[in-house]
């Protein structure tokens, strides 16, 4: 054991068998990883308000349920993304308090309902087909202790719909924008506001959308300077980044 | 000569040397292209109001001047695209009436000033860097006999600038939108209007704009249904298509 | 409520509590979106002859039927694209007048049979496999009040088939050309005619057609100047753009 | 009817109602396509030895059978590519002489067994997984009247296997090489021989083979000058081109 | 004029010619853009601490100098990115207080030295070749009123160099990570910290780095959840987003 | 037969019918491949410790079993990769000693348990989803006579997990690193060690991972000089290369 | 020396020191390459009518001249492709009979003027910008002993120009078609004729032509079955393949 | 200082102010990086035989000279890659023993001439244009203490040239293969040998070689199992990996 070997050094020093200088010298030659354990508690301390997260996709219902229950025992919130109803059924037998957010395909267990975010996160979607990704962002942000509002179906081809939502948008401390097809919405939203905008390209679209590539490139080339981008369909990542920003 | 060989068939029929049936049978076996001449005059008739066009890029100043002078002799308007000042200098010695549009990099000779377009063509650009492409569209549309207005620097990150130009936009019978970077402007313009929008992706941008690819994909995936697209930086093509539409 | 806050300004003016100049000044500072509702009726007025459109793909039969019925109540034509037979069965129970165009995979309800298009739209397809996309364009154009003709299976490898259809082509005010594989047909058609050509790349092809990418690039690089392009397989978009042009 | 209208012109000339000159002038203004029929017989004459070909993929068994029977009535050979066993079952009820080549997924009816090719076509495959594509090339070349030999499983990682087949290779007048993965075989074969090599990239491979793209690029960049390339998995095209060459 | 037409409405109300309700109704039907001017002053108010920014690339030295001087007259900080020494020479004649940051290729004029950022922004670079991009981020963040620290040349192939900088990293409220080649550094930094990480792919690399594409894809696929990405080489964008976050 | 024709030459020389010079001259003109058989035995001799390998994917259970049994009769180890349980069931009826490694999807028959590798091969995986690829590498390396250790789930976003495994890593003579998503792990591992690192990109990831392309590009651009790369998901190739290195 | 060691074997047999069987056995174990020299003369014999070819690009004028002179001494024709005028100047000092084909950028020395081709090769180009590539094909085919005709500037947007050349086309035994932009011409030409068509994509075009990629994909997806393709701008390769076919 | 703070802990323990357990607990909470220094000396020890390497490209002659001199003072070999003659001139003034390898564009200083490699490294190139990359690999391998042989210009289109070099190849403990165009050579070499093959794609080629992409994909898809790949044109990387393998 690592702690053990370090302890032996201190013992030797105390018993005068080793000078402090020699002890430092020896420590210097101990394999790096023997001290790797050192940060564990700090990490624990830093975790307050961070959910435990499971990527359910590709796991059996039973596996998800087992991991979910184990993580739930930590007392923090638990989030399983890209989860099926069948996986939820298995989870709920172990954790009756877990709820299933169908649109977001997420299983959520909220054991810690404190607010860690200082302001509002507003999640915007361009079309109705982008809503599953947007809802994954919503679920993530809520489970991380944020007040979340959403504005859906405000794509740029009907700019008046977006403008009609400016009141909601202006309440945001951070904005998440989910859009497929040409991925233009983050630029327009970014231009209207002075807060950070997290853009999520979605794989929604046909033909030359190339499974979200068109939207991704569009967002990376946004002419609005306050936009940064996460991976295609990565609602979870957007919700996570936005939550981090919102607790600053 | 083709007409000649056909005429000989008719002569033979008239002189009773060939029955009509035999003549048809022979005609059947004449090479296809012998009758290809038939449409030439019609084509000429259809050309009224169409400029003669030279792609100057890759040609010597002298070559451009020579072709330009020859085309000018037809009496129609002449347009040379992607032309340098040096090429213009050579042209102007032969055709003093030719003018150089520096921003558009176009040499224009207007000999026919009739209006063929029935309404306004409005050319929109997202940024100031897109203006050369937009100006090429303007020059093309004007040389084809259209009233042209333009609205520049109204990118989607400052949507109020675009909205402030709705009066001009609403006067358009056809709209051309030039945009680089994310190529989002055609979708927004398309959503505001009920006329055909010709989108021109420009190679303006950095990094992941990939020389106009991001804008191109964005425009092809436009969520506005009234948008069609031409090649990257193809201001000429957009001006040409818009002119065709405007004379319908 | 937005209207409410504006109304209070007018009230204050009427009661002499505010001069008109002050009221204008205040209005100037009201959030933009308070007036966002303003356009709704105008939009309605502009819609004559425009169908209500549903993208059926990805929706349940019931969802499609419900939306369809609601839109049908507006009295305009209704179009559902990429619809299955099962979705049609659900629709027809609510709207017995709706018909299913199997090749186009479209559900069509024609309540307004006026002609809005001034001339013919001709829809051309390169091969028989491109016909579903072509038929979607046909359905769209018809539902938007156009006379539509079609010329199918006239790919460029048998150029005589295309030439044999010149009579039909020459009647067109706008042409739509659907082609997969090398996407060469729009260039040839564009070269034969002097009207706008809307090119639709289709995902028809094998190997290096890369799901329509080869055709798309081919069309964007067309050497005919009267060609503009919509997204891969986007028959609806082509029909829509052509209809807009045809009512100019 | 086209021939009819032309015949009327000749009749009018014979009856002195029209001078030959006037007849030529009228012919000049007849729509181009009225004479398009002229080549039909020539085409027929040129077809000797060319099979009628059906792309079976995407058609119902019944459709394939019907078209197959109709084409068989011309007396030429008939080939259906990418055909299933079920489609064959339907065909064989109408054309009992048709055979199914399972590896090639081709239905073949040989009614004309003359040899049109002057020499041997040798079909080479890199791996056993490339054999279906190679067999499609074999079937095509045989049905077009060629003597065909094949050399399979001689990929470049075991160059001795290829060298052991030099006797067969050296008998070839044209060679077809099918290879997936890195697509290197055509270069090696091309370097060994002095006859035209038709390279067929196959979609065989994993990961970065990108469905045949790696093989395609490899073949296009072949350092052997006698290699030309057809589309990915296009065994039919290779067999067709090779047959054309072999009858020169 | 827009304000004028609104003013007439108020006048009519004051003179009793229009009820407030009617006035609201009319306003409802006024074109949207008539009120588009409204937000200008608010925008001004929101700008405190935001620099005026010029993209110098592609502009003449004189143009840059002119725009720079005009923006400087607003009293805010001014930043010109991708600027050459020659452009700086022209600027400094007009604005002697402007300084040139050679590594960042930026011209900076700091007229407002207040701190708007609440914490530290730490800018990290993987290699020395990434430093120009990193310095552009530093210049942007400083000009927007932030305390900035930097940690350079800590690429993942020498992980101990990065670990040795944990003290600096742990002082960050926001981190910017610039990396070319495989773009792996943001994932490692993201895993060490619990603050938002803005990743900037750089075009540094050879061969299959494809001008930054490899790094871009790497960062978008980061296995650390706190990473979002801006465009290739977009140090300005990263500095801007980080500054927005840091003033929350 | 080849040997036969060469033997006849020698006979003729012995019988004085041919001078040695003439025999050499004739040999010179014999087709190359007549001597191609020569190396067979050498190859056999070189094979010691090399398994016979079957790519089971795309073969029927029966085909796999048959080939497996035939290869097993050589007395060497046999490996079937990408094999299903059903294929294993068929194999085990013929070769009861064969075992199925479910995670690796590999069927393994070890008849030769000698160690050919001189040191340890350590197989590292970034995430749990990369384990199937890693296990294929493990199975391959073991079947080729190596001592294999593995370190799983040590992705770069939790660098302490990797550092905690330095003891294991430092025992490696060759390291295989399997990673999807951004593919950063080989660079970090490569930087920690001074032995060859074989990187295997996996198709694990979402959106812009593009089926392993992001990881592949990342690894090719590794800033660690001791990294070379095999194809996406090619655990077998990595195990094979590592085994070759380990027996040097 | 290889021949030497083989000769020793024969000597030993003659002198009775070795039985023929033992000699064969030893031969079996000689390294493969000892007999590799055997084919040299045959190769020489096969070369009649094949030019010696130098890729001049990237070589100094002096290097080109030196290699050129050495190859010229073989008495065959010599061809240097992608050669500059300066390189020609150096060559002509050594080989006064060499001529420079400026359009083709080729240096040609014809020492053997026999005709090896049995029929005509016709080289077709779509636009005037494709002529350099076409001329490289012409130069190659001529230097390999073919009668060559050409038809230039017959792009598909003016299909009548192509049809007007059917007489020339129909005289071809092999056709080469060079086209940039959408690369549609080979399909149309292929459809008109029943001879092999070699398609050469050129890098002519703008924007989304992506340096010839659009044309390349178009040609690979040709709907005409008699088309095969060589690399972008590879006029030499096309001329070479066509020459091989024409001497069959 | 880090060592300092640790030393204080030991002092406190010696002086009885802290129990060993408390000291361990405190250590546990020290920031990780305080102990990061520990490995430095070990690293030094591990470096024997490893050159110091400078990427000269993008650095001034003076910078290269300065770094070179500083590294030379360590007594190890020094290698500068992608260096110009001008940079060499500057280096040689400081380090007269440095030599310039023009083909490899490398500056080499050999101060340690011991052999670290146990066998031969053979470097193979497909064409003469690939030699600069091959020579960079040679220089790297030599500077790292290996015996290096090379076999150049043995591309797969002339397979006999490669076979003629089998003697040299069979002496290799590791092989490096550099090839552009279709990148087929590593597969053929890999198939001939049973040692690790490091493949280096080069950017040599035209058109669809896409700057080495075709060769890269070809090598990744190699059908020979003993091939792994480094980045395009990365001769240094290949030499480095091969050297590591050769000292095992």
Coordinates of N, CA and C in Angstrom, one line a residue, chain D residues 155-160 163 166 180-185 187-192 205-210 213-214 217-225, chain H residues 155-160 163 166 180-185 187-192 205-210 213-214 217-225:
Chain D
X155 N -3.6 -11.5 -53.3 CA -3.3 -10.1 -52.8 C -1.8 -9.9 -52.6
X156 N -1.5 -8.6 -52.6 CA -0.1 -8.2 -52.6 C 0.7 -8.6 -51.4
X157 N 0.1 -8.9 -50.3 CA 0.8 -9.3 -49.1 C 1.4 -10.7 -49.3
X158 N 1.0 -11.4 -50.3 CA 1.6 -12.7 -50.6 C 2.0 -12.7 -52.1
X159 N 3.0 -11.9 -52.4 CA 3.3 -11.6 -53.8 C 3.6 -12.9 -54.6
X160 N 4.1 -13.9 -53.9 CA 4.5 -15.2 -54.6 C 3.2 -15.8 -55.3
X163 N 2.8 -14.1 -58.5 CA 3.8 -14.4 -59.5 C 3.6 -15.8 -60.0
X166 N 1.6 -16.0 -63.3 CA 2.0 -15.2 -64.4 C 1.6 -15.8 -65.8
X180 N -10.0 -4.7 -52.5 CA -10.5 -3.7 -51.5 C -9.3 -3.3 -50.7
X181 N -9.5 -3.0 -49.4 CA -8.4 -2.6 -48.5 C -7.6 -1.5 -49.1
X182 N -6.3 -1.8 -49.3 CA -5.4 -0.7 -49.8 C -5.5 -0.6 -51.4
X183 N -6.1 -1.5 -52.0 CA -6.3 -1.4 -53.5 C -4.9 -1.4 -54.3
X184 N -4.0 -2.2 -53.8 CA -2.6 -2.1 -54.4 C -2.4 -3.1 -55.5
X185 N -3.3 -4.0 -55.6 CA -3.1 -5.1 -56.6 C -3.0 -4.6 -58.1
X187 N -1.7 -2.0 -59.3 CA -0.4 -1.4 -59.6 C 0.6 -2.6 -59.9
X188 N 0.5 -3.6 -59.1 CA 1.5 -4.7 -59.2 C 1.2 -5.5 -60.5
X189 N -0.1 -5.8 -60.8 CA -0.4 -6.4 -62.0 C -0.1 -5.6 -63.2
X190 N -0.4 -4.3 -63.1 CA -0.1 -3.4 -64.2 C 1.3 -3.3 -64.5
X191 N 2.2 -3.4 -63.5 CA 3.6 -3.4 -63.7 C 4.1 -4.7 -64.4
X192 N 3.4 -5.8 -64.2 CA 3.9 -7.1 -64.7 C 3.5 -7.2 -66.2
X205 N -13.2 -4.2 -46.5 CA -12.3 -3.6 -45.6 C -12.9 -3.2 -44.3
X206 N -12.1 -2.6 -43.4 CA -12.7 -2.2 -42.1 C -12.2 -0.8 -41.8
X207 N -12.8 -0.1 -40.9 CA -12.2 1.1 -40.4 C -11.9 2.1 -41.4
X208 N -10.7 2.5 -41.6 CA -10.3 3.5 -42.5 C -10.3 3.1 -44.0
X209 N -10.9 2.0 -44.3 CA -11.1 1.7 -45.7 C -12.3 2.6 -46.2
X210 N -13.1 3.1 -45.3 CA -14.2 4.0 -45.6 C -15.0 3.5 -46.8
X213 N -13.3 3.7 -50.3 CA -12.6 5.0 -50.6 C -11.1 4.8 -50.7
X214 N -10.5 4.1 -49.7 CA -9.1 3.9 -49.6 C -8.6 3.2 -50.9
X217 N -8.9 5.5 -54.0 CA -7.8 6.5 -54.1 C -6.5 5.8 -54.5
X218 N -6.3 4.7 -53.9 CA -5.1 3.9 -54.2 C -5.0 3.6 -55.7
X219 N -6.1 3.2 -56.3 CA -6.1 2.8 -57.7 C -5.9 4.0 -58.6
X220 N -6.6 5.1 -58.3 CA -6.4 6.4 -59.1 C -5.0 6.9 -59.1
X221 N -4.3 6.6 -58.0 CA -2.9 7.1 -57.9 C -1.9 6.0 -58.3
X222 N -2.4 5.0 -59.0 CA -1.5 3.9 -59.3 C -0.2 4.4 -60.0
X223 N 0.9 3.8 -59.6 CA 2.1 4.2 -60.3 C 2.3 3.4 -61.6
X224 N 1.4 2.5 -61.9 CA 1.5 1.8 -63.2 C 0.6 2.6 -64.2
X225 N 1.2 2.9 -65.4 CA 0.5 3.8 -66.3 C -0.6 3.1 -67.1
Chain H
X155 N 9.3 0.7 -56.4 CA 7.9 0.7 -56.4 C 7.2 -0.5 -57.0
X156 N 5.9 -0.7 -56.6 CA 5.3 -2.0 -56.9 C 5.0 -2.2 -58.4
X157 N 5.0 -1.1 -59.2 CA 4.7 -1.3 -60.6 C 5.9 -2.0 -61.3
X158 N 7.0 -2.1 -60.6 CA 8.1 -2.9 -61.2 C 8.6 -3.9 -60.1
X159 N 7.8 -4.8 -59.8 CA 7.9 -5.7 -58.7 C 9.3 -6.4 -58.7
X160 N 9.8 -6.7 -59.9 CA 11.1 -7.4 -60.0 C 12.2 -6.6 -59.4
X163 N 12.0 -7.5 -55.8 CA 12.4 -8.8 -55.5 C 13.9 -9.0 -55.6
X166 N 15.8 -8.7 -52.3 CA 15.4 -9.5 -51.1 C 16.5 -9.8 -50.2
X180 N 4.6 7.2 -51.7 CA 3.5 8.1 -52.0 C 2.5 7.5 -52.9
X181 N 1.8 8.3 -53.7 CA 0.8 7.8 -54.6 C -0.1 6.8 -54.0
X182 N -0.1 5.5 -54.4 CA -1.1 4.6 -53.8 C -0.6 3.9 -52.5
X183 N 0.6 4.1 -52.2 CA 1.1 3.6 -50.9 C 1.0 2.1 -50.7
X184 N 1.3 1.4 -51.8 CA 1.1 0.0 -51.8 C 2.3 -0.8 -51.4
X185 N 3.5 -0.1 -51.4 CA 4.7 -0.9 -51.1 C 4.8 -1.5 -49.8
X187 N 2.6 -3.0 -48.0 CA 1.9 -4.3 -48.0 C 2.8 -5.4 -48.7
X188 N 3.4 -5.0 -49.8 CA 4.2 -6.0 -50.5 C 5.4 -6.4 -49.7
X189 N 6.1 -5.4 -49.2 CA 7.3 -5.7 -48.3 C 6.9 -6.5 -47.1
X190 N 5.8 -6.0 -46.5 CA 5.3 -6.7 -45.3 C 5.0 -8.2 -45.6
X191 N 4.5 -8.5 -46.8 CA 4.2 -9.8 -47.1 C 5.4 -10.7 -47.3
X192 N 6.5 -10.1 -47.7 CA 7.8 -10.8 -48.0 C 8.5 -11.1 -46.7
X205 N 2.8 12.8 -55.2 CA 1.7 12.4 -56.1 C 0.9 13.6 -56.6
X206 N -0.1 13.3 -57.4 CA -0.8 14.4 -58.1 C -2.3 14.1 -57.9
X207 N -3.1 15.1 -58.1 CA -4.5 15.0 -58.2 C -5.1 14.3 -57.0
X208 N -5.7 13.1 -57.2 CA -6.4 12.4 -56.1 C -5.5 11.8 -55.1
X209 N -4.2 12.1 -55.1 CA -3.4 11.7 -54.0 C -3.7 12.5 -52.7
X210 N -4.2 13.7 -53.0 CA -4.6 14.6 -51.9 C -3.6 14.7 -50.8
X213 N -2.9 11.7 -48.6 CA -4.1 11.0 -48.0 C -4.3 9.6 -48.6
X214 N -4.2 9.5 -49.9 CA -4.4 8.2 -50.6 C -3.4 7.2 -50.0
X217 N -4.2 6.2 -46.3 CA -5.4 5.3 -46.2 C -4.9 3.9 -46.7
X218 N -4.2 3.9 -47.8 CA -3.7 2.6 -48.3 C -2.9 1.8 -47.3
X219 N -2.0 2.5 -46.6 CA -1.2 1.9 -45.6 C -1.9 1.4 -44.4
X220 N -2.9 2.2 -43.9 CA -3.7 1.8 -42.8 C -4.5 0.6 -43.1
X221 N -4.9 0.4 -44.4 CA -5.7 -0.7 -44.8 C -4.8 -1.9 -45.3
X222 N -3.6 -1.8 -45.0 CA -2.7 -2.9 -45.5 C -3.2 -4.3 -45.2
X223 N -3.1 -5.1 -46.2 CA -3.5 -6.5 -46.0 C -2.4 -7.3 -45.4
X224 N -1.2 -6.7 -45.1 CA -0.1 -7.4 -44.4 C -0.2 -7.0 -42.9
X225 N -0.2 -8.0 -42.0 CA -0.5 -7.8 -40.6 C 0.7 -7.2 -39.9

